[in-house]
Tab-separated table of C-alpha atoms (C1' of nucleotides) in Angstrom:
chain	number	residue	atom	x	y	z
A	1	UNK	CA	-14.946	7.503	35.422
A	2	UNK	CA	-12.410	4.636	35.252
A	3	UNK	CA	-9.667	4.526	37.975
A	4	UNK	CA	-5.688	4.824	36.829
A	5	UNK	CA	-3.843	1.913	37.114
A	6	UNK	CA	-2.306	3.059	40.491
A	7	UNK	CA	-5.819	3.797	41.834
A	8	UNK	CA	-7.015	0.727	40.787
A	9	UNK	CA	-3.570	-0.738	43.036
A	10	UNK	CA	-4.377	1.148	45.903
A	11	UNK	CA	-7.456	0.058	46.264
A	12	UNK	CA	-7.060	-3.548	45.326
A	13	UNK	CA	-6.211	-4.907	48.942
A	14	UNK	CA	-9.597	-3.808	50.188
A	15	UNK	CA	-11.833	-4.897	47.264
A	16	UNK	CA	-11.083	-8.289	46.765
A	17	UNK	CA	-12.395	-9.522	49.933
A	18	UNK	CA	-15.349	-7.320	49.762
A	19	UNK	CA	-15.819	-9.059	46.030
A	20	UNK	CA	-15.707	-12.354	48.286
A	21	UNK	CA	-18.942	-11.527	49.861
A	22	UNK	CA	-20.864	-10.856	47.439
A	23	UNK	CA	-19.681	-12.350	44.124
A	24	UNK	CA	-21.500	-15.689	44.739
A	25	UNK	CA	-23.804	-17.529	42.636
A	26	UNK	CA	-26.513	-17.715	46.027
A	27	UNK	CA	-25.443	-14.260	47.005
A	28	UNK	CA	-26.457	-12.693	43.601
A	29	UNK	CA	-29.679	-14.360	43.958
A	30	UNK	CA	-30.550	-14.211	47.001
A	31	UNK	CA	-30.280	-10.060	47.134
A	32	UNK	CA	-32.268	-9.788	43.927
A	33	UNK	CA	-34.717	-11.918	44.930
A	34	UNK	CA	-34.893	-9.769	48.167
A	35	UNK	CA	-35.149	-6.476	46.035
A	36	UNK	CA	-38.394	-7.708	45.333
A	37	UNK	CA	-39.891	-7.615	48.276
A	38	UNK	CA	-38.995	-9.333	52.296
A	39	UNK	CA	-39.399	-12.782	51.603
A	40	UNK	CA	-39.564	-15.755	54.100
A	41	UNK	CA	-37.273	-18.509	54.757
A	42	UNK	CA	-39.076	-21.185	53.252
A	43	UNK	CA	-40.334	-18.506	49.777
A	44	UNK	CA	-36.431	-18.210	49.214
A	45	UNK	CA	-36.024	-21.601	49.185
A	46	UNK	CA	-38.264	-22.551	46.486
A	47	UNK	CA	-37.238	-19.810	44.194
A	48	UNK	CA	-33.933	-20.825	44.210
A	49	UNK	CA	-33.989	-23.928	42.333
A	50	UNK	CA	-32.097	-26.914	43.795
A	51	UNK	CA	-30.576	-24.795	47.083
A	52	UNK	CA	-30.355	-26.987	50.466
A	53	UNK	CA	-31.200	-25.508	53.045
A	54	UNK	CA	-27.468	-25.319	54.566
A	55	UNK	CA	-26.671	-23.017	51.973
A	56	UNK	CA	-29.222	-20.986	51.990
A	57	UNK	CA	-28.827	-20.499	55.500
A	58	UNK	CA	-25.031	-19.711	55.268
A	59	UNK	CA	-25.788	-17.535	52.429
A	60	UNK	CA	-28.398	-15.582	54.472
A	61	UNK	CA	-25.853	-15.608	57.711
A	62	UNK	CA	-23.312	-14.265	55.805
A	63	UNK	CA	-25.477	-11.495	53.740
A	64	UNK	CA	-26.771	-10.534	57.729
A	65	UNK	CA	-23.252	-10.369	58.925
A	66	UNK	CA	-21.777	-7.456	56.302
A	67	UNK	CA	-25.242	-5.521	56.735
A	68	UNK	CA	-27.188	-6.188	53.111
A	69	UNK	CA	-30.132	-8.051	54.655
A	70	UNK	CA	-32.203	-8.066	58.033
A	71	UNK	CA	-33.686	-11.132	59.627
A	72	UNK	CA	-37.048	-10.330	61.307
A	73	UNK	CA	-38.670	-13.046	63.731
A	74	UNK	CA	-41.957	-12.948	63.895
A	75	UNK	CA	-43.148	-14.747	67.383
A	76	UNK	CA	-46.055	-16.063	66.888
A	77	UNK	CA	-46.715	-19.837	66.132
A	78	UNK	CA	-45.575	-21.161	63.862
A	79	UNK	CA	-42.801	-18.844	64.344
A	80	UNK	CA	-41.666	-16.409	60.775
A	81	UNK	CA	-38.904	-15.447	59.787
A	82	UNK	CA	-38.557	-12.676	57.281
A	83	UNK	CA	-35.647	-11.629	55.314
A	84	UNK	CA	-35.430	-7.937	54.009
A	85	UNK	CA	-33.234	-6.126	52.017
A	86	UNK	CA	-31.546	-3.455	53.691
A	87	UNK	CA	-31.026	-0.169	52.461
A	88	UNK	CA	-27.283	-0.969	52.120
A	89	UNK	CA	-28.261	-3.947	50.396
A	90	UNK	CA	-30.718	-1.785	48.072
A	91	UNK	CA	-27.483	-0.308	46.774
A	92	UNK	CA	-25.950	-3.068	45.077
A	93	UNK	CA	-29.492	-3.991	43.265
A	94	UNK	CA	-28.706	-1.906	40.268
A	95	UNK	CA	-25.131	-3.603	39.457
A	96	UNK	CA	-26.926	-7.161	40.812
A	97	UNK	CA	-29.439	-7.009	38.400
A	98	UNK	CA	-27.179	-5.730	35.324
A	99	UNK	CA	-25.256	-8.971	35.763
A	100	UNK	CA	-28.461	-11.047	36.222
A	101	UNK	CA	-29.664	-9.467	33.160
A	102	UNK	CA	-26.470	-10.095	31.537
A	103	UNK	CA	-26.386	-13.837	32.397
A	104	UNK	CA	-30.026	-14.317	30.936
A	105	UNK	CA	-29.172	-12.412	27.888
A	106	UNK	CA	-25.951	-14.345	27.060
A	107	UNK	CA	-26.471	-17.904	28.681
A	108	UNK	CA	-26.417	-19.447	24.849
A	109	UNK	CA	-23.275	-16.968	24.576
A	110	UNK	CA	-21.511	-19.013	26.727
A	111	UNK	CA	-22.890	-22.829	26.104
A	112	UNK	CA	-21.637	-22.156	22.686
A	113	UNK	CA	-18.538	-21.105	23.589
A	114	UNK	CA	-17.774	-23.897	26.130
A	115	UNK	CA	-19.012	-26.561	23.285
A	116	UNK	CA	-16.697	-24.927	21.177
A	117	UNK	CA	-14.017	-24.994	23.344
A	118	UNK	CA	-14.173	-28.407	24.774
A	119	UNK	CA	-14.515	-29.609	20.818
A	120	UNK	CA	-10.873	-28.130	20.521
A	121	UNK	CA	-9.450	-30.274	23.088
B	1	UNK	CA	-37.613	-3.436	32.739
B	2	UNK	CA	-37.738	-5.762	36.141
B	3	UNK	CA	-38.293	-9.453	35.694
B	4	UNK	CA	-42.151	-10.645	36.484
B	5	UNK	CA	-41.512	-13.676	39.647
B	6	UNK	CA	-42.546	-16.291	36.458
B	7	UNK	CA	-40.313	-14.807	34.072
B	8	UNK	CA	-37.619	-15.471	37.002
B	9	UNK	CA	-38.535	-18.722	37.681
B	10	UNK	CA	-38.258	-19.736	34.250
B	11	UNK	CA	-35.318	-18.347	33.794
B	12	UNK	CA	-33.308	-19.158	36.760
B	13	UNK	CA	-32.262	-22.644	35.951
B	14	UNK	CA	-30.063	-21.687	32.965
B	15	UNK	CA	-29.399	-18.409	35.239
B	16	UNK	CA	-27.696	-20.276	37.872
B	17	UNK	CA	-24.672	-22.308	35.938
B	18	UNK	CA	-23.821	-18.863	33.880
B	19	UNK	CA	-23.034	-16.699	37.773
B	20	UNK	CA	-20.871	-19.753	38.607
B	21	UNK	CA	-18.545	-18.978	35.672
B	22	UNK	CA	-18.317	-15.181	36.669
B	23	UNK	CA	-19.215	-14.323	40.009
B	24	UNK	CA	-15.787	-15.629	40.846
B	25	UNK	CA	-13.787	-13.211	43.066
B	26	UNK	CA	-10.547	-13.806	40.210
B	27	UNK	CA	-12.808	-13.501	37.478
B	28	UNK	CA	-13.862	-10.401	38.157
B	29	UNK	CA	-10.917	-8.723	38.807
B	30	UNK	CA	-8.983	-10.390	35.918
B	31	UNK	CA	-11.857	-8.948	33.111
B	32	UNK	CA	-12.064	-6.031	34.687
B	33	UNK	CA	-8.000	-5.533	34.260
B	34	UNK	CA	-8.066	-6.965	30.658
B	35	UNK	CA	-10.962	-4.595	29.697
B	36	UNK	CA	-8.717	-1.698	30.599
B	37	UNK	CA	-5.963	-3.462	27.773
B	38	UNK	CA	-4.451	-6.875	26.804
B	39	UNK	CA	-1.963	-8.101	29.275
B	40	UNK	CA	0.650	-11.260	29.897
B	41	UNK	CA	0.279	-13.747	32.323
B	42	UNK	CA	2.567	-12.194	34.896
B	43	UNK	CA	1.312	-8.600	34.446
B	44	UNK	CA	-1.871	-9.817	35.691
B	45	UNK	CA	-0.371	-12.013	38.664
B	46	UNK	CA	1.358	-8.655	39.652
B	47	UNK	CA	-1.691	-6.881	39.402
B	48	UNK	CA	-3.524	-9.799	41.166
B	49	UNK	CA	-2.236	-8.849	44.686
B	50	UNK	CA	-2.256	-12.624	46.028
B	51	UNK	CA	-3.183	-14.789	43.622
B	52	UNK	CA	-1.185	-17.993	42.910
B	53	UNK	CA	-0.086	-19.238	39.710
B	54	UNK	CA	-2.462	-21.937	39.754
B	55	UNK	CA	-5.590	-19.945	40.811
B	56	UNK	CA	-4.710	-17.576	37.525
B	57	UNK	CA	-4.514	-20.330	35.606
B	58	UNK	CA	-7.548	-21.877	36.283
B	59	UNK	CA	-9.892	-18.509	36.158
B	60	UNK	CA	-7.708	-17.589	32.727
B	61	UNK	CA	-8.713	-20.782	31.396
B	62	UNK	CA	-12.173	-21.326	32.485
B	63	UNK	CA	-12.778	-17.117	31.185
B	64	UNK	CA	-11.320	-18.535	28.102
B	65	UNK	CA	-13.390	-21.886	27.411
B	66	UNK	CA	-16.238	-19.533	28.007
B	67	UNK	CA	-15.380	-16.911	25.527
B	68	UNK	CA	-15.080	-13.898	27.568
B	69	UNK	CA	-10.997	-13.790	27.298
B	70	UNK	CA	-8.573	-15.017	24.226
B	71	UNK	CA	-5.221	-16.522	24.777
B	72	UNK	CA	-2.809	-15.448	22.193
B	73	UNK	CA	0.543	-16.964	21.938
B	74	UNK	CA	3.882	-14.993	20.741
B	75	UNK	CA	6.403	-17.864	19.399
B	76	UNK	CA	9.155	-15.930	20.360
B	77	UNK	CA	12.116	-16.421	22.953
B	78	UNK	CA	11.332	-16.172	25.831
B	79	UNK	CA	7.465	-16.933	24.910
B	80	UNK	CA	4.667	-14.296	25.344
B	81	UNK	CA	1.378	-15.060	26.437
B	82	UNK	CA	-0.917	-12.082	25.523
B	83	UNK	CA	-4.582	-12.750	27.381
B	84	UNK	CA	-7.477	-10.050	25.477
B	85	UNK	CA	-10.636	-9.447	26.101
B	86	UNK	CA	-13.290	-10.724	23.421
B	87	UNK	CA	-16.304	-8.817	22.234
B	88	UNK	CA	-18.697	-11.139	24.217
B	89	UNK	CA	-16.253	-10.504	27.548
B	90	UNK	CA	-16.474	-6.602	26.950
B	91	UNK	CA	-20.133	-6.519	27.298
B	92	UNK	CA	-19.503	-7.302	30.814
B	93	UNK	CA	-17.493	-4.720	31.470
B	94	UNK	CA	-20.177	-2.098	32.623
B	95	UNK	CA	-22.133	-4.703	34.606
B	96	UNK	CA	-18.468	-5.667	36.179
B	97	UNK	CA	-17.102	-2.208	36.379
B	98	UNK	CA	-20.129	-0.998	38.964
B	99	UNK	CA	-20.009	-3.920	40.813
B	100	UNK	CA	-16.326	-2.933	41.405
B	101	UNK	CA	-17.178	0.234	41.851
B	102	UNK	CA	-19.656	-0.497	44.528
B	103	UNK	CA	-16.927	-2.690	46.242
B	104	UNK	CA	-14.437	0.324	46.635
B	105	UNK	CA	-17.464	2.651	47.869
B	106	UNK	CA	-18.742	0.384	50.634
B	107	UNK	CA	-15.735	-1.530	51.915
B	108	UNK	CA	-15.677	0.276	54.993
B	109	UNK	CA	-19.702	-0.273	55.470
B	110	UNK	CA	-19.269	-3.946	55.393
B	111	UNK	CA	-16.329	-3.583	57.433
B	112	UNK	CA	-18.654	-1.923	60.460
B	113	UNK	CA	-21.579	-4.354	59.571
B	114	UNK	CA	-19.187	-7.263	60.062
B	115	UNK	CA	-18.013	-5.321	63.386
B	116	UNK	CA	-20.923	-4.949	64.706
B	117	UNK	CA	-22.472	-8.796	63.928
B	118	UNK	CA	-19.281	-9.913	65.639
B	119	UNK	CA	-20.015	-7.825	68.390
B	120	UNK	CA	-23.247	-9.196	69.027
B	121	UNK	CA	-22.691	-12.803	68.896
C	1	DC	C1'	-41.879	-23.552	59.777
C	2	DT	C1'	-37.128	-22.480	60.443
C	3	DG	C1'	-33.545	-23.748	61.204
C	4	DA	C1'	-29.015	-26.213	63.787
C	5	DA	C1'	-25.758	-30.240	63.872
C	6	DT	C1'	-23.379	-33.774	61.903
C	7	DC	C1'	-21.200	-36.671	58.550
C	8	DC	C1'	-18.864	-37.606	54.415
C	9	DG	C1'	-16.963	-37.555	49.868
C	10	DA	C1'	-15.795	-34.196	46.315
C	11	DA	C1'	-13.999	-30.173	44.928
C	12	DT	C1'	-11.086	-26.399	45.597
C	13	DC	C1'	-7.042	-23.892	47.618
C	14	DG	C1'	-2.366	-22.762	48.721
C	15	DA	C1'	2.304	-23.598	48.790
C	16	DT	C1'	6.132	-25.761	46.800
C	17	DA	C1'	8.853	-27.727	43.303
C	18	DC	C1'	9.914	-28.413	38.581
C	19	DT	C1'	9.930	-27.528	33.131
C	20	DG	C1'	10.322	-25.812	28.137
D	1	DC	C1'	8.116	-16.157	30.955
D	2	DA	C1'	4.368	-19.101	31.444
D	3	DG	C1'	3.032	-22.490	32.948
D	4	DT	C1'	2.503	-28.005	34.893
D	5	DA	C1'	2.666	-31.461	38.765
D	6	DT	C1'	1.939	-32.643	43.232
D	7	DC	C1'	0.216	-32.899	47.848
D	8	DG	C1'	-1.887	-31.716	52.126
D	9	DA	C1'	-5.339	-28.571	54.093
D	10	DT	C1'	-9.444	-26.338	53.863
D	11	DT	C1'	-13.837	-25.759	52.157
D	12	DC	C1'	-18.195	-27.175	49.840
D	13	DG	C1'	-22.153	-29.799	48.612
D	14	DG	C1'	-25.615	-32.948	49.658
D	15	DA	C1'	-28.049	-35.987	52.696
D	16	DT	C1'	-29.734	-36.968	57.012
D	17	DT	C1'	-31.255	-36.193	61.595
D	18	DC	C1'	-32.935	-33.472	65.311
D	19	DA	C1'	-35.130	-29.315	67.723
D	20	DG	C1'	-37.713	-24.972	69.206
DNA sequence: CTGAATCCGAATCGATACTG
DNA sequence: CAGTATCGATTCGGATTCAG
């Protein structure tokens, strides 16, 4: 059900840093990747195309901090390190992976628009 | 139906540059707001607990080159600037609407998570 | 293998002032 | 009302280097 406008008010203050966390391009990524299955450091890394390793590790920091993903060390040698989803985390992989659908689905959506719209100006 | 890792990978590189245009803390809150109705410039900035005039400018415009918002302009005295939602923006609305949802549900869990990180370092 | 630390230029942000 | 212009501060991105 949507929220009223005054709901929606209410609740603003608290959302939009929440939205902060996790509305970001490695973010979304990241915790759908890790939906999949625990994935190592180095595994993340290649899937995500172009990624240094300074923002994957931010990204990862960050995503441990509010609760959505676990770090695991493994000592042995070499040392792992194994990133899992939590089950926190598992709740946001429904709306995650409608917008990950959404942006495969309507990537020529938008390069036509922006063409478009920078042949305007 | 949940991506195969190949269908990912081939995917991901066009992936990436579309969730920099809308997993954008503004963004998200400005289409969800304009699915709900049209609204002026200020009526969002009100609604936008925070947000500068610049920062709405920029998301309004960048929404708008890529097709997910229209600007219309009343020539009238003083001048109205009506911002819409367009047909390709609206089929983000469900995908946006539970990842706002999931925001208000879980503010307090990331809250604790970030407590309790904090705590430990 | 899995990072941490540093450096640097670019991009973005926020606040303020000004305009048609 | 709906922006634009500006400027300093903060952040970000990428490259490199080092370490357990």
């Amino acid at each position: 059900m949507p929220y009223t406008e005054d709901q929606v008010l209410e609740t603003l203050p608290g959302v939009r840093p929440v939205l902060e966390q996790i509305a970001h391009k490695w973010a979304i990524l990241v915790l759908t990747f890790l939906c999949e299955e625990p994935k190592r450091f180095n595994a993340l890394k290649r899937r995500l195309d172009g990624i240094t390793q300074k923002a994957l590790t931010e990204t990862l920091r960050r995503l441990e901090r509010n609760g959505l993903v676990e770090r695991t060390v493994t000592v042995a040698s070499p040392i792992a390190v194994v990133y899992s989803i939590t089950p926190l985390g598992r709740t946001l992989q429904d709306p995650l992976l409608a917008l990950y659908d959404w942006a495969v689905d309507h990537q020529g959506d938008l390069t036509e628009a922006q063409a478009r719209f920078d042949a305007r100006s």
